[in-house]
Every structure is written in structure tokens, then in C-alpha cells.
XYZ file of N, CA, C and O in Angstrom:
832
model
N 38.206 -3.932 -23.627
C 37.518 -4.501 -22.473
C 38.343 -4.311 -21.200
O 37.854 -4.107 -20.088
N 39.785 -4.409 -21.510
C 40.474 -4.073 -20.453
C 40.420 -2.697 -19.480
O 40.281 -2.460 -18.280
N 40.653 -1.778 -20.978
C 40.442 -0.269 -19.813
C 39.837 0.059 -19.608
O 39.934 1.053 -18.889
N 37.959 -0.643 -20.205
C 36.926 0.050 -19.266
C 36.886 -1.164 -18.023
O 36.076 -0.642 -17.256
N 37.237 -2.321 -17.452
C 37.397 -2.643 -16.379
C 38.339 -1.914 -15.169
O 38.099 -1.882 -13.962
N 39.683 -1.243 -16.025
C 40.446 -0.572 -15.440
C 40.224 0.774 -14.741
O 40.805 1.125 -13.715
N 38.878 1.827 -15.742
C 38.201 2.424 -15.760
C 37.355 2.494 -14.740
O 37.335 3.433 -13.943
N 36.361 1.183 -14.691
C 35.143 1.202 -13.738
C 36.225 0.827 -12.107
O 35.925 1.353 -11.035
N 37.662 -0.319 -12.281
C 37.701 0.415 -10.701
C 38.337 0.571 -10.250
O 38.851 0.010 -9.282
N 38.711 2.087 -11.235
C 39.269 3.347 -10.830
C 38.291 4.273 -9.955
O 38.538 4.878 -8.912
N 36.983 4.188 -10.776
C 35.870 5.015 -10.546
C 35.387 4.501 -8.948
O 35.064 5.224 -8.005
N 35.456 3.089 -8.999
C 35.170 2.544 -7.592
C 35.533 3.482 -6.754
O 34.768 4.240 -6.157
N 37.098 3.446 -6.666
C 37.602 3.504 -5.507
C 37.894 5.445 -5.177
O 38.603 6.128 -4.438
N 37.075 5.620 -6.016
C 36.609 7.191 -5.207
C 35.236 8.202 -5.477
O 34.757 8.763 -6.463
N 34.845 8.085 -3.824
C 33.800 7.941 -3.303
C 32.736 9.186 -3.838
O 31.536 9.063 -4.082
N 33.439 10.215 -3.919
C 32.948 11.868 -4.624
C 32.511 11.470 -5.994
O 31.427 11.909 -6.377
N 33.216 10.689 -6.797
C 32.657 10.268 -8.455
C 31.436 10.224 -8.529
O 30.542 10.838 -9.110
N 31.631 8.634 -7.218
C 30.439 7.709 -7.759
C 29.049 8.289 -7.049
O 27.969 7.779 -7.347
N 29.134 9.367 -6.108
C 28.019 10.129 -5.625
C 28.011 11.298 -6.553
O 27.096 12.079 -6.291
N 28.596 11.571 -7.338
C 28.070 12.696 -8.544
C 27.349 11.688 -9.539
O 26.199 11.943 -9.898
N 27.921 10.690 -9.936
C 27.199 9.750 -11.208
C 26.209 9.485 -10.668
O 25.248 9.249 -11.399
N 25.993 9.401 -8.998
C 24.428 9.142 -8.874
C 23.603 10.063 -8.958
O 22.528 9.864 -9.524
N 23.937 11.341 -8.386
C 23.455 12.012 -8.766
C 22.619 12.894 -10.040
O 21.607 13.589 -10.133
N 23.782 12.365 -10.988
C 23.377 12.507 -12.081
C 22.193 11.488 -13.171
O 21.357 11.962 -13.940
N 22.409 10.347 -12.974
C 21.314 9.461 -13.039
C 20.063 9.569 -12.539
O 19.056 9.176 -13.129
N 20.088 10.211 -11.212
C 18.580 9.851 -10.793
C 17.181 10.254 -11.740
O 16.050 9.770 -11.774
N 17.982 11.620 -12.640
C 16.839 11.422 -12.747
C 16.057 10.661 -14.231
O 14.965 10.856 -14.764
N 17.165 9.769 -14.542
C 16.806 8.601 -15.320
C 16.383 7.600 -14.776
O 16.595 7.630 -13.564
N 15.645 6.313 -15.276
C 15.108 5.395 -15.309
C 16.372 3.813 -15.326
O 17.189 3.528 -14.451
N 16.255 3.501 -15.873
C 17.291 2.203 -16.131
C 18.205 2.524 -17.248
O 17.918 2.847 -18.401
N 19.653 2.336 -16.547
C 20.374 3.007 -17.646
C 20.795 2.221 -18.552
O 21.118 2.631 -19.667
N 20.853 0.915 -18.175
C 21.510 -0.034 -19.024
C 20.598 -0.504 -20.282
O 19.370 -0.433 -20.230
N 21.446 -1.090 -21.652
C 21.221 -1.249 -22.738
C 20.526 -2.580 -23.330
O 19.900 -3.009 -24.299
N 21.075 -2.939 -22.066
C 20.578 -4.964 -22.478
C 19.480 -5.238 -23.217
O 18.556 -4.745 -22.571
N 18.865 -5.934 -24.585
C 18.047 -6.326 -25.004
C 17.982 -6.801 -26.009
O 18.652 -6.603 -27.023
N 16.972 -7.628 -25.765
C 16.908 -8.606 -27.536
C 15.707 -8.747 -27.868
O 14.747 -8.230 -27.295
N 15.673 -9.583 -28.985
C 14.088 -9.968 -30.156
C 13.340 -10.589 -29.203
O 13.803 -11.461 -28.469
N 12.109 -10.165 -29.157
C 10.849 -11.024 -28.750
C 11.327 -11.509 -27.467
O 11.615 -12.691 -27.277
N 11.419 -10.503 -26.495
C 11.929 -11.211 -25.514
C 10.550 -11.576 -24.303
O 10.645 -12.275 -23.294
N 9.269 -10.816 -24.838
C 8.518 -10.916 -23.545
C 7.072 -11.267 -24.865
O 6.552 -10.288 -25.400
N 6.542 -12.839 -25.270
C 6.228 -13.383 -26.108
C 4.839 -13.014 -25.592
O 4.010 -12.380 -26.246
N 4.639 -13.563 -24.122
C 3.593 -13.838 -23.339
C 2.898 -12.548 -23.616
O 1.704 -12.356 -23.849
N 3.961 -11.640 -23.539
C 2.959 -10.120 -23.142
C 2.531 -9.637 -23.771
O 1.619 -8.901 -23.393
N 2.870 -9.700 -25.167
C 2.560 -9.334 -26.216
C 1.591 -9.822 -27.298
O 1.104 -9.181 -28.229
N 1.415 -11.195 -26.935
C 0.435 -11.975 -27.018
C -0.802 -11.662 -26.564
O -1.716 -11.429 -27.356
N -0.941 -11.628 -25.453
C -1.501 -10.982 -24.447
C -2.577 -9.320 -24.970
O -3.767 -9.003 -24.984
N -1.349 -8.731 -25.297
C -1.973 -7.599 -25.326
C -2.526 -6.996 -27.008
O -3.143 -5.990 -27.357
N -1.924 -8.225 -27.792
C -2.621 -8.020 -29.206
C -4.428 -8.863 -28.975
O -5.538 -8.771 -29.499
N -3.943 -9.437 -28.163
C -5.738 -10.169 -28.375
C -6.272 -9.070 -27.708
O -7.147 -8.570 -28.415
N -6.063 -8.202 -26.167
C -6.860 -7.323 -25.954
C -7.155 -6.039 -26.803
O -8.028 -5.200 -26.576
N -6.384 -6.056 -27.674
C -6.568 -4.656 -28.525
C -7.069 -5.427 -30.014
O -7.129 -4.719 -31.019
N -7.325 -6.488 -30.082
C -7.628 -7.180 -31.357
C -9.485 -6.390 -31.871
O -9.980 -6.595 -32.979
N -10.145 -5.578 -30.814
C -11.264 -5.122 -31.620
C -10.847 -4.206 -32.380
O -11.391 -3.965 -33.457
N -9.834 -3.569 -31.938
C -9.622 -1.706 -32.709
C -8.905 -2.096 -34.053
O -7.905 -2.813 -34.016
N -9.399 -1.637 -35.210
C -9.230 -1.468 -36.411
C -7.400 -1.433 -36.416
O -6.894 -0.387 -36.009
N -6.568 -2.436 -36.819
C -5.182 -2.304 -37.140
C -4.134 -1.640 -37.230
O -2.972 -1.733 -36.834
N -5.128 -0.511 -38.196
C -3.880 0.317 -38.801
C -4.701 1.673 -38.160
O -4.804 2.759 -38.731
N -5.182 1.363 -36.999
C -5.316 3.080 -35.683
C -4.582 2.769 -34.997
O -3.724 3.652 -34.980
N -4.177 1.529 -33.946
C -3.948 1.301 -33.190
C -2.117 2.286 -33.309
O -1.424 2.379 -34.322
N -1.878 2.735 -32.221
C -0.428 3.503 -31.817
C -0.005 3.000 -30.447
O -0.759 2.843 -29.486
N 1.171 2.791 -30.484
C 2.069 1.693 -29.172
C 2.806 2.375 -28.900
O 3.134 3.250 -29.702
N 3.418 2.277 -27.607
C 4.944 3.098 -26.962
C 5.839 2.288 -26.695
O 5.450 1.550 -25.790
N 7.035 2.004 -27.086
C 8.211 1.365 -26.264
C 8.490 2.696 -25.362
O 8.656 3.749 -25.977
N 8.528 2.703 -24.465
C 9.268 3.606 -23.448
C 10.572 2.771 -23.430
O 10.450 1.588 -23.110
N 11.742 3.217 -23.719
C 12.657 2.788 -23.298
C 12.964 1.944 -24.018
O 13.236 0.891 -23.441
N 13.098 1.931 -25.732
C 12.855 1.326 -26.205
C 14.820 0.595 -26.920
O 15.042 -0.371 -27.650
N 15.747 1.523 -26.320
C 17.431 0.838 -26.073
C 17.888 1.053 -28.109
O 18.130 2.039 -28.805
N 17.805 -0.475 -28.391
C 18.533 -0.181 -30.470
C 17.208 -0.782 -31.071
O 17.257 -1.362 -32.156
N 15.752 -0.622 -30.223
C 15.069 -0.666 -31.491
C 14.612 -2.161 -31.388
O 13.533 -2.433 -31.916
N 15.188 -2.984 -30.878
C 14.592 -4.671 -30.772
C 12.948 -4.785 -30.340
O 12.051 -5.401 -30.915
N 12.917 -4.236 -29.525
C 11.161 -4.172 -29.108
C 10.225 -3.531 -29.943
O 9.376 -4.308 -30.378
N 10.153 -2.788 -30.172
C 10.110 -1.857 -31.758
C 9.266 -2.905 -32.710
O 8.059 -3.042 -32.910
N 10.503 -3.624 -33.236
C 10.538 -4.216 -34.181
C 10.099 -5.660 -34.097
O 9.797 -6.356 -35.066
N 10.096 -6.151 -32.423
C 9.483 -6.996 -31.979
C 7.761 -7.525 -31.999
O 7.135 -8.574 -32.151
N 7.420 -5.721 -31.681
C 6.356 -5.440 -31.683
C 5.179 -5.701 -33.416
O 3.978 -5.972 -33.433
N 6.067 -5.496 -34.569
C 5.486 -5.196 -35.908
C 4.976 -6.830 -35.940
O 4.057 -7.046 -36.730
N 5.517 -8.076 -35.110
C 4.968 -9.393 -35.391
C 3.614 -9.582 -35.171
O 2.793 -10.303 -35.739
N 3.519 -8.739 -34.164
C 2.192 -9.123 -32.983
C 1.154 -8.244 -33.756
O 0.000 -8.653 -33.878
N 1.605 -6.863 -34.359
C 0.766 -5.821 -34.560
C 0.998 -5.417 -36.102
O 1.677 -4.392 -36.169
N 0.672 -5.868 -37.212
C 1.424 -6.031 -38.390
C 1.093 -4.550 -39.179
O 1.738 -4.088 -40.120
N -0.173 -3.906 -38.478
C -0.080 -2.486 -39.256
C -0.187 -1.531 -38.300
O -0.549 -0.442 -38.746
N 0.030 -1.586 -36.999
C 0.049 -0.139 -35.855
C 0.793 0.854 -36.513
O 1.518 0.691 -37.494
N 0.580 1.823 -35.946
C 1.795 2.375 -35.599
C 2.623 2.272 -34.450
O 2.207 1.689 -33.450
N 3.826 2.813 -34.495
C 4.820 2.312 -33.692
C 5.727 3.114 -33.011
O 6.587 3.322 -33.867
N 6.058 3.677 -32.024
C 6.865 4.853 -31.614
C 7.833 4.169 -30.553
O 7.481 3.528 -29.562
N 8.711 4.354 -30.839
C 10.295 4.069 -29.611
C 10.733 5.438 -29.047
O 10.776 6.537 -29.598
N 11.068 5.032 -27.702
C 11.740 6.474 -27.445
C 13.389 5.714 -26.111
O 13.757 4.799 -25.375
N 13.638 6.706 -26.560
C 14.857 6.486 -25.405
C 15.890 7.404 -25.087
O 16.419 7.985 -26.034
N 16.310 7.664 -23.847
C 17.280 8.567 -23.218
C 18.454 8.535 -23.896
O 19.280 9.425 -23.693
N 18.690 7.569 -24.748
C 20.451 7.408 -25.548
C 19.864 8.465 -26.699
O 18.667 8.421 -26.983
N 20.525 9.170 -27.179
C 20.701 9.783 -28.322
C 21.765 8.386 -29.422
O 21.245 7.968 -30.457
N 22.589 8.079 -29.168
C 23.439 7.168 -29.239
C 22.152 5.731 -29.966
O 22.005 5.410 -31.145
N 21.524 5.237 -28.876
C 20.185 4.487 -29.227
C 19.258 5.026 -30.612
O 18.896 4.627 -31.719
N 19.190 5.841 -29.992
C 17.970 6.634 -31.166
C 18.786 6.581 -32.876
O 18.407 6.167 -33.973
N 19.478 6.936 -32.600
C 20.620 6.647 -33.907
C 20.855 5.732 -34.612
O 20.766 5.612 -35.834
N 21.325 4.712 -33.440
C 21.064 3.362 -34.384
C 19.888 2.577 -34.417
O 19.938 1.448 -34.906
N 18.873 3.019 -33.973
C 17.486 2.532 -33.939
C 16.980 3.128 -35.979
O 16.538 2.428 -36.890
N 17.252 4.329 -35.963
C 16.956 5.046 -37.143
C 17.931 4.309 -38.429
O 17.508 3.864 -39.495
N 19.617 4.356 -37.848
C 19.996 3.572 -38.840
C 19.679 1.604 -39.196
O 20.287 0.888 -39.992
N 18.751 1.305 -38.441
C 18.558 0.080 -38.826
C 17.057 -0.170 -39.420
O 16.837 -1.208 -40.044
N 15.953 0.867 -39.201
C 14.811 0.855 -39.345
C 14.283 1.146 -40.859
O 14.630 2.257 -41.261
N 13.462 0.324 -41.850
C 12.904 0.610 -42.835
C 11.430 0.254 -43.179
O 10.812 0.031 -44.220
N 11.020 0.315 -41.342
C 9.505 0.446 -41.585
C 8.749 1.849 -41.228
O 8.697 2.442 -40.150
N 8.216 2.161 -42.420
C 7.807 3.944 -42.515
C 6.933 4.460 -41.048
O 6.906 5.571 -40.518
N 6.055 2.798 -40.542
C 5.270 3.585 -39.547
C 5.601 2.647 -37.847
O 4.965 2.186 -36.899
N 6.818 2.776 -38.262
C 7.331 2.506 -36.871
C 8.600 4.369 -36.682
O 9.320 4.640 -37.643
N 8.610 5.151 -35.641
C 9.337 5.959 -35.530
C 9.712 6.180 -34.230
O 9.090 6.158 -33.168
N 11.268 6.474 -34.633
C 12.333 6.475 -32.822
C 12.379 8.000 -32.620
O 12.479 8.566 -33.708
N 12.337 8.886 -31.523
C 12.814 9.830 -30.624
C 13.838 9.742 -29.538
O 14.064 8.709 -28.908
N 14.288 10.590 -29.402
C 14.909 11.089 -27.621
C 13.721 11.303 -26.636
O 13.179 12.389 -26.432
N 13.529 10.612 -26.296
C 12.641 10.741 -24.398
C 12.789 12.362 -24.365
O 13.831 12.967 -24.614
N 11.626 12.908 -24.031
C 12.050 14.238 -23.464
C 10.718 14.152 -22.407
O 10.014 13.151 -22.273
N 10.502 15.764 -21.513
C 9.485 16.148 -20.894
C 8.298 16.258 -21.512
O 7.220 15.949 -21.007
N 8.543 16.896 -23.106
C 7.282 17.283 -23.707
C 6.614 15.937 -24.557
O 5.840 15.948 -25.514
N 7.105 15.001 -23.961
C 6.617 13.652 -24.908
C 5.193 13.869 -24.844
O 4.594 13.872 -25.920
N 4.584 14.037 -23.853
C 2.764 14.153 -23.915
C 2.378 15.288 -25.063
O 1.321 15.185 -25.686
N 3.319 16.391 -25.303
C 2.599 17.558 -25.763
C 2.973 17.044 -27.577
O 2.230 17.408 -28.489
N 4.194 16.194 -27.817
C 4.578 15.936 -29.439
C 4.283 14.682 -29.933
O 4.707 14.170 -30.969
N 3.232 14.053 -28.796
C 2.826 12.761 -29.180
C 1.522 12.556 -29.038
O 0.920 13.117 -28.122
N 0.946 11.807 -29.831
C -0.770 11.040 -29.873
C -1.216 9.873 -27.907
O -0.468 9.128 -27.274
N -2.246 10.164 -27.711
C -2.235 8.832 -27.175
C -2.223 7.456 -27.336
O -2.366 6.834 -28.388
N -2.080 7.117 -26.453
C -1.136 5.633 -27.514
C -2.716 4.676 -26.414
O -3.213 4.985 -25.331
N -3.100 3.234 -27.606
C -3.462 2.532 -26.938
C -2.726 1.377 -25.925
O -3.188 0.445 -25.266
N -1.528 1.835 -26.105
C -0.740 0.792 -25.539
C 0.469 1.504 -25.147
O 1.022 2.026 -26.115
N 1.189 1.732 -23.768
C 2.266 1.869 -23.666
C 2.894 0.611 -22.776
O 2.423 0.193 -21.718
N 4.006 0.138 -23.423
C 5.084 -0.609 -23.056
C 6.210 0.013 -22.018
O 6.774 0.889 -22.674
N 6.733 -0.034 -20.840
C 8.325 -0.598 -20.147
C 8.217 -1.389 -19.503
O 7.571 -1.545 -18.467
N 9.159 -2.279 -20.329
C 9.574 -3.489 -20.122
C 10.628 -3.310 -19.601
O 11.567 -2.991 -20.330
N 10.865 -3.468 -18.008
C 12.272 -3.571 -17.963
C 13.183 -2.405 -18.006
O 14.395 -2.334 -18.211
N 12.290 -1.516 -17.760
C 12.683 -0.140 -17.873
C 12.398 0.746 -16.626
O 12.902 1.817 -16.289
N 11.696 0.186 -16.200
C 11.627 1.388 -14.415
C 12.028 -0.005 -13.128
O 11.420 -0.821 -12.436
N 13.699 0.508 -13.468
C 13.965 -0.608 -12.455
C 15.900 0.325 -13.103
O 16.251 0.960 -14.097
N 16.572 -0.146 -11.834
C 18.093 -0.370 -11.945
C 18.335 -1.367 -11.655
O 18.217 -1.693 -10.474
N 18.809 -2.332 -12.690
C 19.912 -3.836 -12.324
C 21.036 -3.197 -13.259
O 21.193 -2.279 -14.064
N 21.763 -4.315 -12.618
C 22.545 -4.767 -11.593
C 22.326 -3.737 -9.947
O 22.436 -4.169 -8.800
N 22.061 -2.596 -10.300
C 22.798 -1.717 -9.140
C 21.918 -1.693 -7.992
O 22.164 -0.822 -7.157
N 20.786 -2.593 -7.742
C 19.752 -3.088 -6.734
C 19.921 -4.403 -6.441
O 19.331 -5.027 -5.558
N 21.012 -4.949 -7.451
C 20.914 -6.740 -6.348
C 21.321 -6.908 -5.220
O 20.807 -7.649 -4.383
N 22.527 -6.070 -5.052
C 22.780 -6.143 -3.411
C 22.612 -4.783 -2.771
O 23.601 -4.106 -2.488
N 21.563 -4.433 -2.574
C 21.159 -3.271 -1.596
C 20.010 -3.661 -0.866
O 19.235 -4.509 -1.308
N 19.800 -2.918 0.569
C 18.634 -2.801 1.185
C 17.725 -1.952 0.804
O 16.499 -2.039 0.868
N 18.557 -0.929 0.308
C 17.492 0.453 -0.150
C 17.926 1.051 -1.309
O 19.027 1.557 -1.527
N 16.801 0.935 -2.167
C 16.883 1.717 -3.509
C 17.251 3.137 -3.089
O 18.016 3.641 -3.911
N 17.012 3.765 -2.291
C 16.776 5.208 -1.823
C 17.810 6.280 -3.005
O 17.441 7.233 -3.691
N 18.944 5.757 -2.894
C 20.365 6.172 -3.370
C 20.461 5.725 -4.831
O 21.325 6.277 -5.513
N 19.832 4.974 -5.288
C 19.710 4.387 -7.194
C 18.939 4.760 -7.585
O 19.075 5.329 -8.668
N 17.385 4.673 -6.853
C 16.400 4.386 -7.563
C 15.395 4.356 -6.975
O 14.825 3.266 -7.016
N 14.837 5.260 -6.329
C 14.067 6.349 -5.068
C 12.320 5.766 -5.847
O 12.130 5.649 -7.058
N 11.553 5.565 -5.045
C 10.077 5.159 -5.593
C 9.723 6.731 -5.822
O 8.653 6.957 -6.385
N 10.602 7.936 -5.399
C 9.498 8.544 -6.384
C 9.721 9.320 -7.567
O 8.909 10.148 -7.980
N 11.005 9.013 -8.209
C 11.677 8.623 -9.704
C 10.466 7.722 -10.239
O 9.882 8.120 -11.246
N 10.117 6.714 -9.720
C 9.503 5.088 -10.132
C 7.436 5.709 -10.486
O 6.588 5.521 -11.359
N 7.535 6.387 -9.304
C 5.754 7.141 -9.246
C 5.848 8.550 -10.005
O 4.709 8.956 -10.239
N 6.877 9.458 -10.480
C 7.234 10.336 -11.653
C 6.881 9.674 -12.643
O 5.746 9.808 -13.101
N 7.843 8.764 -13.215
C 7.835 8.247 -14.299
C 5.695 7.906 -14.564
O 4.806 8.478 -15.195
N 5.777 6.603 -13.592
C 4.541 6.398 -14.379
C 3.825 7.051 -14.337
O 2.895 6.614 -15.015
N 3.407 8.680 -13.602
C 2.651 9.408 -13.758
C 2.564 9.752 -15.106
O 1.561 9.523 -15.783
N 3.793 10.410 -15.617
C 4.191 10.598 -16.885
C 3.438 9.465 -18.222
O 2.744 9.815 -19.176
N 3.816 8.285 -17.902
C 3.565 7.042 -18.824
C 1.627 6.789 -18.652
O 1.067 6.120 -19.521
N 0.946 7.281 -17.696
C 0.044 7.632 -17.819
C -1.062 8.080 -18.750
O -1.954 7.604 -19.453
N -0.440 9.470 -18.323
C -0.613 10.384 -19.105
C -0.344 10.564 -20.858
O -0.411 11.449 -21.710
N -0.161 9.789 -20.800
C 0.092 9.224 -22.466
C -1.398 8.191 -22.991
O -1.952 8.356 -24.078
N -1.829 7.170 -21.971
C -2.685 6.342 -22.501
C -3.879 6.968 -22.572
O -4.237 7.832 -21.771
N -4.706 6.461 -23.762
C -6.108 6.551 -24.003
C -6.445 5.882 -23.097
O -5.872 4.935 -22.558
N -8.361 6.832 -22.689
C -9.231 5.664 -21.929
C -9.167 4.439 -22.515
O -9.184 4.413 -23.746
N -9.099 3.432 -21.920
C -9.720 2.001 -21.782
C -7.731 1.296 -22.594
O -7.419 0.160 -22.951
N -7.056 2.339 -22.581
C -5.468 1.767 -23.335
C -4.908 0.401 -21.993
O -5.461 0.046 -20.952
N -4.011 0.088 -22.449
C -3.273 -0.696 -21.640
C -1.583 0.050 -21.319
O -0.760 0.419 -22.156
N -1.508 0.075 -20.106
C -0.028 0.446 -19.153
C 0.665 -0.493 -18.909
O 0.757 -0.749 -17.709
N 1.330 -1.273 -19.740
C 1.796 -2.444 -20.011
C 3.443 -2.611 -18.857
O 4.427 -2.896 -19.539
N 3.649 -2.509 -17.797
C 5.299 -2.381 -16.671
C 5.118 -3.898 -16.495
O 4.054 -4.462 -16.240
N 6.575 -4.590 -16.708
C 7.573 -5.522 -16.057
C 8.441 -5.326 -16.262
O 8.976 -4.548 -17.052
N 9.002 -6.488 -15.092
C 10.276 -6.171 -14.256
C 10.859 -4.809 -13.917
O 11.802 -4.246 -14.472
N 10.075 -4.363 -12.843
C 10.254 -3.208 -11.877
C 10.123 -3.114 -10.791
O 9.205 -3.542 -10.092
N 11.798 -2.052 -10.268
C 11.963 -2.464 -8.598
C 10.819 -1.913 -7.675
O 11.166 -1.710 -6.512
N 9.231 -1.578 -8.067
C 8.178 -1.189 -7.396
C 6.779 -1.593 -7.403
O 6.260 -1.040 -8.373
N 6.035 -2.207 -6.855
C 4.756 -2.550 -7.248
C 4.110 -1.279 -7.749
O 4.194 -0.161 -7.241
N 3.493 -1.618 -8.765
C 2.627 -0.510 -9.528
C 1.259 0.203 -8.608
O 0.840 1.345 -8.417
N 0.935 -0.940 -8.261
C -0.035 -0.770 -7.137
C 0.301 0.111 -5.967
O -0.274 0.230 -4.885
N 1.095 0.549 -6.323
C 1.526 1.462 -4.430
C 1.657 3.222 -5.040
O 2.050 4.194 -4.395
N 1.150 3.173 -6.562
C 0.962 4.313 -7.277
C 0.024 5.188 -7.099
O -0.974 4.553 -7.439
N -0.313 6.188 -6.804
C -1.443 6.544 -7.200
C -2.151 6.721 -7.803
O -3.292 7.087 -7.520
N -1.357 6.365 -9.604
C -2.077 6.464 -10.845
C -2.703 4.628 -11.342
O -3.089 4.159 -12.413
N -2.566 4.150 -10.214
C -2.707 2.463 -10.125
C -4.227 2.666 -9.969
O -4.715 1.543 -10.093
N -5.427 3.770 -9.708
C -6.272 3.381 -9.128
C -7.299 3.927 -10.451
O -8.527 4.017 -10.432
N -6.493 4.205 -11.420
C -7.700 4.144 -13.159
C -7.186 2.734 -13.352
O -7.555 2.312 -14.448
N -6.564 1.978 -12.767
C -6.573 0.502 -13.669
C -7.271 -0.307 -13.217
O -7.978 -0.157 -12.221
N -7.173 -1.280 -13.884
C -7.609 -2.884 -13.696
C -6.728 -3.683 -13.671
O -6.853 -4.415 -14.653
N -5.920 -3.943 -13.102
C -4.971 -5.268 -13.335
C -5.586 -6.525 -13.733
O -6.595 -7.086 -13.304
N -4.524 -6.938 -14.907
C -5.077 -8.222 -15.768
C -4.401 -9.074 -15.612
O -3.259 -8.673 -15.386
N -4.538 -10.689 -15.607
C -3.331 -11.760 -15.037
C -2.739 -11.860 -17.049
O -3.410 -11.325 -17.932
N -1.704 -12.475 -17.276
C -1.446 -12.818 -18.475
C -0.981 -13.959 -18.247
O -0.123 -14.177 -17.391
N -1.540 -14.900 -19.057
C -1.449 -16.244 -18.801
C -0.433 -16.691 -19.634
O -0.343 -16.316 -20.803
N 0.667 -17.799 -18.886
C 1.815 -18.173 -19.436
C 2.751 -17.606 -18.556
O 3.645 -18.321 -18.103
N 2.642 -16.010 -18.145
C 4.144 -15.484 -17.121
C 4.050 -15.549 -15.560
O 3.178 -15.230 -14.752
N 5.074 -15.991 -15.482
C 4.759 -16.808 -13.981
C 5.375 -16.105 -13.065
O 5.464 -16.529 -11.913
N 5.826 -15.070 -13.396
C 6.059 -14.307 -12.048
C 6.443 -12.613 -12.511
O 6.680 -12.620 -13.719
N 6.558 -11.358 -11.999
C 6.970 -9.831 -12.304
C 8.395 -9.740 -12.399
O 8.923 -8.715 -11.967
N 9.080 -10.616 -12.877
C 10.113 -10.149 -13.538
C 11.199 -10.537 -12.830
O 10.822 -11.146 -11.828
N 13.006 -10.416 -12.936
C 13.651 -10.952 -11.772
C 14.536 -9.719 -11.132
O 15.645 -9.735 -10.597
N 13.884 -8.955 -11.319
C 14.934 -7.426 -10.524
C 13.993 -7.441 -9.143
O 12.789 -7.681 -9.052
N 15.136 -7.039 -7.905
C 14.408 -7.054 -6.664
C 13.021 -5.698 -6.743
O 12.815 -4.800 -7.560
N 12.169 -6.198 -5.253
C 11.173 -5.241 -5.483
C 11.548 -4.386 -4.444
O 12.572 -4.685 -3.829
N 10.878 -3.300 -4.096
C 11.414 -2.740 -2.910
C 9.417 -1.759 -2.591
O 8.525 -1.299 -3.303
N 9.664 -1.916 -1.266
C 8.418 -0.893 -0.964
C 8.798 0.541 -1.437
O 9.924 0.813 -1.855
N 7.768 1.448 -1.340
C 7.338 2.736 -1.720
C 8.007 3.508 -0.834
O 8.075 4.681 -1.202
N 8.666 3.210 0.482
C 9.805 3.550 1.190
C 11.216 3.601 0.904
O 12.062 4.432 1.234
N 11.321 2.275 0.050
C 12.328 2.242 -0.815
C 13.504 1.257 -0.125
O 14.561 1.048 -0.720
């Protein structure tokens, strides 16, 4: 714990690093790992009663961003015979998502470009907490330099393009209103009763 504190500020204190590491990030999503069991009850609640007509064992879900697999596996409570797909930018993740998993029709990947072309449409895609940078937006004016709205309007174009007509595009806690998308205008926004507010990462306009 010591030498990666010693580590991170080392890295601080020169300025060329930490504008290559941004660079190199951008064109990821949220890099950090943080997550646990059943962490978003409401939503999931929520979105098993709206998908409660379609026959059980059709129904197919996305964790986008799915970290060691907790949401995943979160998900098999709500949805006891879907199928189930995780994906995530860690190779590292994906690994131990696989070494902890022994349900046949839940399955983890690496995030890539061709996710639309090696995957089904899903009636449901999930990020939770995934098109957003925290910590590295609590004290800024402008995402511009972390986490640019149009990284944020990429992505969900992408996450889109994955759902079946009439599916659900399931985003919280993200530094962008969805609504300032252009792929915001096939939806319907639905209230979910019980969550009382979009999450606690700052928001930022489409300016950034």
C-alpha cells in the first residue's frame, strides 16, 4: 500500500505522465473497479417486472462493464433463467469473473468494437456506474480532459445498438444526461420507484 501511494505521487508530480495516462484512457469509460452484490435493488426490480411478459429462459441481459462479475451474478436473483453476458475492458476482470463463475448461462468477455457483430440483442442492457469517471470529476469544472461527452454519446451509441426493439437501456450514475444524446430520442424514459435521485458522480453538460 505504501509504494503504490509512493507511486501515485511520484506520477503526480510530473506533468508529461499524467497527460499521456490521459490520453491513453480516453478512450475508455470508467476505469475504476469498485463493486459489490446487489448494489442497485431498485433497478433491478424494476426492470424484471418490465420484462416479466417475455418467456424466462429467452430473455438475454448486458452488464456493460461488468468489473469481477458481482452484477452478473447479482442479476441471476432477479432473472433466475436469462441468459447472462458480462463484459469488461480488464482482461485481468474477465479472468476472475470466469474463475469464480459456475453458472453455464451466465458468460464473461473482453469489451471489444465488434461486440454488436459476436453478440445477440439483448433485451436489457445494463451500465451502472460505468459511463462516468469518479473520483477524477469531483473536483473539476470540465470533464473535457477525463471524460469528454463525446466518449459518453460514443459509448451509448454503441450500447444502443445492442438493444432489441421495445429492450430497456438501463444508465446510472453518469457524468451526462442521457437525454442530451441523440440516441435518447428511440426512448421513453421510465421513473423507477424507490430511487431518489441519478446517482452521486457530478453531471456535466454536453459541453462538458
Amino acid at each position: 500500500a505504501d509504494l503504490r501511494k509512493k507511486l501515485a505521487s511520484w506520477l503526480r508530480r510530473r506533468p508529461g505522465l499524467q497527460a499521456l495516462k490521459r490520453t491513453y484512457y480516453r478512450r475508455y469509460d470508467q476505469i475504476s473497479n469498485d463493486t459489490k452484490l446487489d448494489r442497485y435493488p431498485e433497478v433491478f426490480v424494476c426492470a424484471s417486472e418490465l420484462l416479466g411478459h417475455a418467456p424466462s429462459d429467452t430473455l438475454r441481459l448486458l452488464s456493460f462493464g461488468c468489473s469481477t462479475g458481482e452484477e452478473c451474478f447479482s442479476l441471476r436473483r432477479y432473472f433466475p433463467r436469462a441468459w447472462i453476458d458480462g463484459v469488461d475492458v480488464s482482461r485481468k476482470n474477465i479472468r476472475i469473473c470466469e474463475a469464480r463463475n459456475q453458472d453455464v448461462k451466465i458468460r464473461f468477455d473482453v469489451s471489444r468494437e465488434n461486440l454488436v457483430e459476436s453478440h445477440p440483442f439483448y433485451d436489457a442492457v445494463f451500465a451502472m456506474s460505468v459511463l462516468c469517471r469518479w473520483p477524477q470529476t469531483r473536483e473539476t469544472d470540465s470533464s473535457a480532459d477525463t471524460y469528454p461527452f463525446e466518449k459518453f454519446d460514443e459509448t451509448v451509441r454503441h450500447l444502443d445498438s445492442l438493444v432489441r426493439p421495445n429492450g430497456l437501456l438501463v444508465i446510472y450514475n453518469a457524468n451526462f444526461r442521457f437525454t442530451d444524446t441523440d440516441s435518447s430520442r428511440r426512448y421513453e424514459a421510465l421513473l423507477i420507484p424507490g430511487l431518489e435521485d441519478s446517482g452521486f458522480v457530478h453531471l456535466f453538460s454536453k459541453e462538458n
